[in-house]
mmCIF file of C-alpha atoms in Angstrom:
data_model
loop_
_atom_site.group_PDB
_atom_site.id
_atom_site.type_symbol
_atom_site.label_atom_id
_atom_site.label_comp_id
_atom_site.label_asym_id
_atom_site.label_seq_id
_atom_site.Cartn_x
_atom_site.Cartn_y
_atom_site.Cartn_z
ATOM 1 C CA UNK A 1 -4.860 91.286 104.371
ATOM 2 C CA UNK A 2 -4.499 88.098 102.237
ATOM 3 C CA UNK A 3 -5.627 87.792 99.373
ATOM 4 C CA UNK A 4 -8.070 84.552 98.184
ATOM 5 C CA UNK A 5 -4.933 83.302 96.284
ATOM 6 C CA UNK A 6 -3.203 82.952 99.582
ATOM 7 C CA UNK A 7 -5.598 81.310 101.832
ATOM 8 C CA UNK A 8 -6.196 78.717 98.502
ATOM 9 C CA UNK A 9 -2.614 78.073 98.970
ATOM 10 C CA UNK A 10 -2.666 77.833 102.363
ATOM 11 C CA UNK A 11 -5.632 75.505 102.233
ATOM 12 C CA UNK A 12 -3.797 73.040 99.886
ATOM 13 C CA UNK A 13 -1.169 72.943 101.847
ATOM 14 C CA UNK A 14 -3.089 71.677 105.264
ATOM 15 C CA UNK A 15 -4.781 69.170 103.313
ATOM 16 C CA UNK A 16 -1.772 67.891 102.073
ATOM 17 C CA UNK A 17 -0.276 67.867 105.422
ATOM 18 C CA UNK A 18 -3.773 66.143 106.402
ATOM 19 C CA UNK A 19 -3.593 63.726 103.984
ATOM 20 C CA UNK A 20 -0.030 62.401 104.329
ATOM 21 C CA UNK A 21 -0.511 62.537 107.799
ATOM 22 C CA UNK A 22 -3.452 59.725 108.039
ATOM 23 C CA UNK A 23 -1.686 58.224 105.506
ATOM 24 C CA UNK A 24 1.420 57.511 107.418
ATOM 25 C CA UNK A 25 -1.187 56.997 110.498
ATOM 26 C CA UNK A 26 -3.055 54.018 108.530
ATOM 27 C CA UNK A 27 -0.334 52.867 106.531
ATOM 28 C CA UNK A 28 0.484 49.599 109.268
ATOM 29 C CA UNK A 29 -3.289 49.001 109.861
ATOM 30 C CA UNK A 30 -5.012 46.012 108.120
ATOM 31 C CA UNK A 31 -8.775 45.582 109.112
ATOM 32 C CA UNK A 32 -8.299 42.163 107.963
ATOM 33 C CA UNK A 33 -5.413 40.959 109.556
ATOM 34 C CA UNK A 34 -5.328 39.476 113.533
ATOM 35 C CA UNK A 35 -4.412 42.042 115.833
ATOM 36 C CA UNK A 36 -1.298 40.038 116.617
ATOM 37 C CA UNK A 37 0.005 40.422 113.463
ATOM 38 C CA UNK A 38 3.745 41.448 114.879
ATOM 39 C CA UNK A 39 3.131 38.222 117.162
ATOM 40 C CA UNK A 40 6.327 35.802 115.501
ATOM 41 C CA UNK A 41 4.447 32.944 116.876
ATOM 42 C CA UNK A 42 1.711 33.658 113.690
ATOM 43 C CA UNK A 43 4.464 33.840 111.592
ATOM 44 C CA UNK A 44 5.421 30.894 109.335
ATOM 45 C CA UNK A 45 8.348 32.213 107.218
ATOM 46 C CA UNK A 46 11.454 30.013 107.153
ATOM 47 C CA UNK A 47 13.889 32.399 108.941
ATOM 48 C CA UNK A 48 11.149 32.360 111.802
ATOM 49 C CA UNK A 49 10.806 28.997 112.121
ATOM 50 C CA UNK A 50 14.754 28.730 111.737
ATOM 51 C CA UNK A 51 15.413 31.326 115.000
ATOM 52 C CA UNK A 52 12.716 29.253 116.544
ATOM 53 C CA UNK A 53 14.429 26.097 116.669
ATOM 54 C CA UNK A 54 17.219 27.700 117.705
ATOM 55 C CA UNK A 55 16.307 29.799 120.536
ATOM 56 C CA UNK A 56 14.225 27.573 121.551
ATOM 57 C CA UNK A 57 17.551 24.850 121.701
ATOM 58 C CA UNK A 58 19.654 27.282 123.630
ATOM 59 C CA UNK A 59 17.408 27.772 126.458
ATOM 60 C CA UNK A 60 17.009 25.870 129.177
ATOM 61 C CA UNK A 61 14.467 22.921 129.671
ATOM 62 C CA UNK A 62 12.109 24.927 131.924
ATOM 63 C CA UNK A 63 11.776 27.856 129.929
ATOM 64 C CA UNK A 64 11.146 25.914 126.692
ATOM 65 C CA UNK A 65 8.350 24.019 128.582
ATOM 66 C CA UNK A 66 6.998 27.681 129.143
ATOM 67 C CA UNK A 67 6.996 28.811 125.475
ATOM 68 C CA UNK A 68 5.461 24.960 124.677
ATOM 69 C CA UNK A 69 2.687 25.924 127.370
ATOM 70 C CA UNK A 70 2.398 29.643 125.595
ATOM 71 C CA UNK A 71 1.985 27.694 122.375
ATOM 72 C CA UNK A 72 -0.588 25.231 123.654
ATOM 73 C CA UNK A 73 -2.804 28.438 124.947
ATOM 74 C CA UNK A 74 -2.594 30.214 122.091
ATOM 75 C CA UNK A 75 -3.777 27.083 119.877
ATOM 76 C CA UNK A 76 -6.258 26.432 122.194
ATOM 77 C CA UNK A 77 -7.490 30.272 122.505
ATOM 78 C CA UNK A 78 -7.488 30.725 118.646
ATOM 79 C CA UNK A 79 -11.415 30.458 116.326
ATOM 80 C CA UNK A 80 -9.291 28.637 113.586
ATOM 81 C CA UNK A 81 -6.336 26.607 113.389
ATOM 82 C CA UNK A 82 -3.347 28.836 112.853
ATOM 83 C CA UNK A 83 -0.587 27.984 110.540
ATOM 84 C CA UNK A 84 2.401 29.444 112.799
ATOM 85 C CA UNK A 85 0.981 28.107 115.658
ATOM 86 C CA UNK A 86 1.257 24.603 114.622
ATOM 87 C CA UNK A 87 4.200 24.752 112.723
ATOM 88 C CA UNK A 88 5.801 26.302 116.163
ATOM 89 C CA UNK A 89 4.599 23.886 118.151
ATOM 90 C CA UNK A 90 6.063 21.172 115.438
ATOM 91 C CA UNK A 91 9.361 22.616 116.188
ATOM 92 C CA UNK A 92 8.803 22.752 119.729
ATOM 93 C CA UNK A 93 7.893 19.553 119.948
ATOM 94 C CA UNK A 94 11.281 18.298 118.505
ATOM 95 C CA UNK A 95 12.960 19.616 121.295
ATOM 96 C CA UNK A 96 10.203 19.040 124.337
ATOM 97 C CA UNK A 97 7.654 16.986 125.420
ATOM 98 C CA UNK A 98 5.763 19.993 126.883
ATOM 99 C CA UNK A 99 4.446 21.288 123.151
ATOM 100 C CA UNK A 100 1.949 18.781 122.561
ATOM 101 C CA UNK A 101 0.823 15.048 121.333
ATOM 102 C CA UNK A 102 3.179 14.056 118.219
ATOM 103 C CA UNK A 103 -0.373 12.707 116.444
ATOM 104 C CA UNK A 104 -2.130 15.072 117.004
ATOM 105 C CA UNK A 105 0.730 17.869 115.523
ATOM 106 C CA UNK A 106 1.502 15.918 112.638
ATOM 107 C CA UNK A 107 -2.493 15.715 111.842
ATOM 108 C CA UNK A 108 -2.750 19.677 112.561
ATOM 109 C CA UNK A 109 0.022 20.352 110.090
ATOM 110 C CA UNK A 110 -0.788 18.220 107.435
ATOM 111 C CA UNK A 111 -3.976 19.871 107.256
ATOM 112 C CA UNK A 112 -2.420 23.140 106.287
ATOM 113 C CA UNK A 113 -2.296 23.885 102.819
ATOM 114 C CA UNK A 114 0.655 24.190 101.147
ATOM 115 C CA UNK A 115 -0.240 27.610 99.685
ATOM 116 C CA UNK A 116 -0.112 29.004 103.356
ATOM 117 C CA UNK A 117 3.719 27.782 103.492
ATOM 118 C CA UNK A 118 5.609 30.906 102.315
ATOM 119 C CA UNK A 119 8.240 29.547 100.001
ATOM 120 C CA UNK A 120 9.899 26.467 99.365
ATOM 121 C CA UNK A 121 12.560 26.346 101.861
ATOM 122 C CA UNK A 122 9.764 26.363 104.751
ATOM 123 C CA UNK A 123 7.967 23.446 102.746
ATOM 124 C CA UNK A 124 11.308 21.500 102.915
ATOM 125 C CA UNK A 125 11.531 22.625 106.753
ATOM 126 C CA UNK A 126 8.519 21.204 107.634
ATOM 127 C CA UNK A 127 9.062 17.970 105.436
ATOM 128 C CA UNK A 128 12.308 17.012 107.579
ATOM 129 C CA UNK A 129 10.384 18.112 110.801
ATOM 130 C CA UNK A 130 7.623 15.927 109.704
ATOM 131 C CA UNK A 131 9.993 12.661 109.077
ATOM 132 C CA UNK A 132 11.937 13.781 112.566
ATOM 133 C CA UNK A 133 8.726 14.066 114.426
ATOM 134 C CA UNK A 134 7.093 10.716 112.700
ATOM 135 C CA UNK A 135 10.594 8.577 113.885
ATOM 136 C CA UNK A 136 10.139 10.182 117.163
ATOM 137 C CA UNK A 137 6.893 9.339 117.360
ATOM 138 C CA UNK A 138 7.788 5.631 116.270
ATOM 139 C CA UNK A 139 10.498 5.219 118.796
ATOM 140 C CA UNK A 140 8.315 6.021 121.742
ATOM 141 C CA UNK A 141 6.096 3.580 120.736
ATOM 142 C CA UNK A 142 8.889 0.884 120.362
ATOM 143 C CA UNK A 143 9.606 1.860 123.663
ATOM 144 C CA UNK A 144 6.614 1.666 125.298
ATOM 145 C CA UNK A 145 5.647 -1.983 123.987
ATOM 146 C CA UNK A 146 9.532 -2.804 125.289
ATOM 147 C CA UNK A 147 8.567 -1.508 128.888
ATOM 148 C CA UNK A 148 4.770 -3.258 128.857
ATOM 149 C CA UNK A 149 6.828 -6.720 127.770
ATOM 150 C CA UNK A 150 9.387 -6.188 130.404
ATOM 151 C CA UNK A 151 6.748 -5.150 133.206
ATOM 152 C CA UNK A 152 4.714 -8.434 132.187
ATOM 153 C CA UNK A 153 7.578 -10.831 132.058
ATOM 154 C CA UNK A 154 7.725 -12.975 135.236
ATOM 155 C CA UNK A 155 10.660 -12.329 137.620
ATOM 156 C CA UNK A 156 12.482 -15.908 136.990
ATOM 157 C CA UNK A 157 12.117 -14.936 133.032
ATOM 158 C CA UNK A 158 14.318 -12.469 131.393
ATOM 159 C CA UNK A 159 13.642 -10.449 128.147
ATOM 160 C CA UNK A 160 15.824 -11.834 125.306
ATOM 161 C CA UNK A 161 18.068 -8.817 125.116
ATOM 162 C CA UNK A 162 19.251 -9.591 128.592
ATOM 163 C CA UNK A 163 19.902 -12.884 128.518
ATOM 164 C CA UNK A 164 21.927 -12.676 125.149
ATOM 165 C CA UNK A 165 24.069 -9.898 127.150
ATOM 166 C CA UNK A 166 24.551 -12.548 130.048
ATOM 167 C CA UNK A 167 25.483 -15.010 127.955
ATOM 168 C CA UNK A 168 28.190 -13.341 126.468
ATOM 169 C CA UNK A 169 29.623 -11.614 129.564
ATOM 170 C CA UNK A 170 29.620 -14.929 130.780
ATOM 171 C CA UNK A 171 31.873 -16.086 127.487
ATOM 172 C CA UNK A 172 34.345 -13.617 128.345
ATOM 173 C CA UNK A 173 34.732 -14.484 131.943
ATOM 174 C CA UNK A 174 35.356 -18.377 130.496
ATOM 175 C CA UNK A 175 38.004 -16.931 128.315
ATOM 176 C CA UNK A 176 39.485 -14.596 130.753
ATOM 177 C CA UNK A 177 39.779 -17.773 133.322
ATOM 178 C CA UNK A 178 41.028 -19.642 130.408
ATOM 179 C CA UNK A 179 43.605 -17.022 129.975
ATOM 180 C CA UNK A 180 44.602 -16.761 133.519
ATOM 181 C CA UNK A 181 45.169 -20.483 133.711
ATOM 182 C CA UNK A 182 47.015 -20.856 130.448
ATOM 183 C CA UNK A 183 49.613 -18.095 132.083
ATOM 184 C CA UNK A 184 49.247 -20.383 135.419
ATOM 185 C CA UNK A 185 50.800 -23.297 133.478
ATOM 186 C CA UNK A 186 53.496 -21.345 131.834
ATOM 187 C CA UNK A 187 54.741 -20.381 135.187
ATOM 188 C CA UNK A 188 54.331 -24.188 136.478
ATOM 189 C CA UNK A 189 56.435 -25.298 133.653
ATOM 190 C CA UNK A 190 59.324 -22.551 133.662
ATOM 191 C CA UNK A 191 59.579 -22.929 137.484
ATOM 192 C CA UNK A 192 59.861 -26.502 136.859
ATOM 193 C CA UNK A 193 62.553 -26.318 134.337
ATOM 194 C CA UNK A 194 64.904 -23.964 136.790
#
C-alpha cells in the first residue's frame, strides 16, 4: 500500500494547502478596523475626497441632498467622530445646504488631527475647503443682517443701496431728456434756416 514516506508527503501537502488557504481567507480581515472599511465615505485620501466633489457637482440638487442626508446619519450613527465623515460632509457642504451647519463642520474638522490627514495634498484640500466654507459662512451672515435691516426699515424709508441706485437712474433720465431736447433745438434751428 503506501508507504509512511508517502502519507508524510501527502500530509505536508494538505497542510500547505490548509494553510495558504486561511491565509488567503484572512488576508482582507482586520479585527481592528470598522466593518465598513470599503465604505469611501470613511475614507479621507485626496483622490476620494477629489471624486467626491466631483460627483457630487454633477448630480443633480435632489440627489446631492440625499448623499448630504446619508452623511448626516452616518455622523450621527457613529461612537466617535469620523475623519471621512466630516471631511465629506465639508465638501458636501460646499455644494449644498442639505450637509450640515457651516460652524458646526468647520469645528468638527478642525478637531481632527493632522496625522489622520493622509498626505499633504489632502491637508492643502481641506485648507482651501476650510477658507471656501469660512467666506461662505461669512456671506450668509452679511446677508442675513442685510435682510433683518431691510425687513425693519419703515416703508417710506429706503435702504441706502436703493436710493443711491434711484438717484442715479434718475441722472440718466435728466441727461437722456437733456439729450432729446438738445436734438429738439437742432431741428428748430435747421428748419428755421430752410
Amino acid at each position: 500500500m503506501f508507504s509512511l514516506f508517502s502519507i508524510r508527503r501527502i500530509n505536508l501537502i494538505l497542510s500547505l494547502l490548509l494553510l495558504t488557504g486561511c491565509y488567503h481567507y484572512n488576508s482582507s480581515w482586520n479585527a481592528f478596523s470598522p466593518t465598513y472599511y470599503n465604505d469611501p465615505y470613511s475614507q479621507s485620501d485626496f483622490d476620494e475626497l477629489l471624486g467626491f466633489g466631483a460627483t457630487l457637482a454633477n448630480i443633480p440638487p435632489s440627489s446631492r441632498a440625499e448623499t448630504c442626508r446619508t452623511l448626516l446619519k452616518r455622523q450621527k450613527d457613529s461612537r466617535y467622530p469620523e475623519p471621512g465623515i466630516q471631511l465629506h460632509l465639508m465638501a458636501g457642504r460646499l455644494l449644498s445646504d442639505a450637509c450640515g451647519d457651516v460652524p458646526r463642520i468647520l469645528n468638527a474638522v478642525g478637531a481632527i488631527p493632522p496625522r489622520q490627514l493622509s498626505d499633504d495634498r489632502t491637508r492643502k484640500l481641506v485648507a482651501i475647503y476650510t477658507e471656501a466654507l469660512k467666506r461662505l459662512n461669512n456671506q450668509s451672515r452679511r446677508l442675513g443682517s442685510v435682510e433683518r435691516i431691510h425687513k425693519t426699515a419703515p416703508n417710506g424709508l429706503e435702504p441706502k443701496e436703493t436710493t443711491g441706485s434711484k438717484t442715479d437712474e434718475n441722472r440718466l433720465l435728466r441727461e437722456k431728456l437733456e439729450a432729446i431736447r438738445s436734438m429738439e433745438k437742432q431741428m428748430d434751428q435747421s428748419s428755421g434756416t430752410n
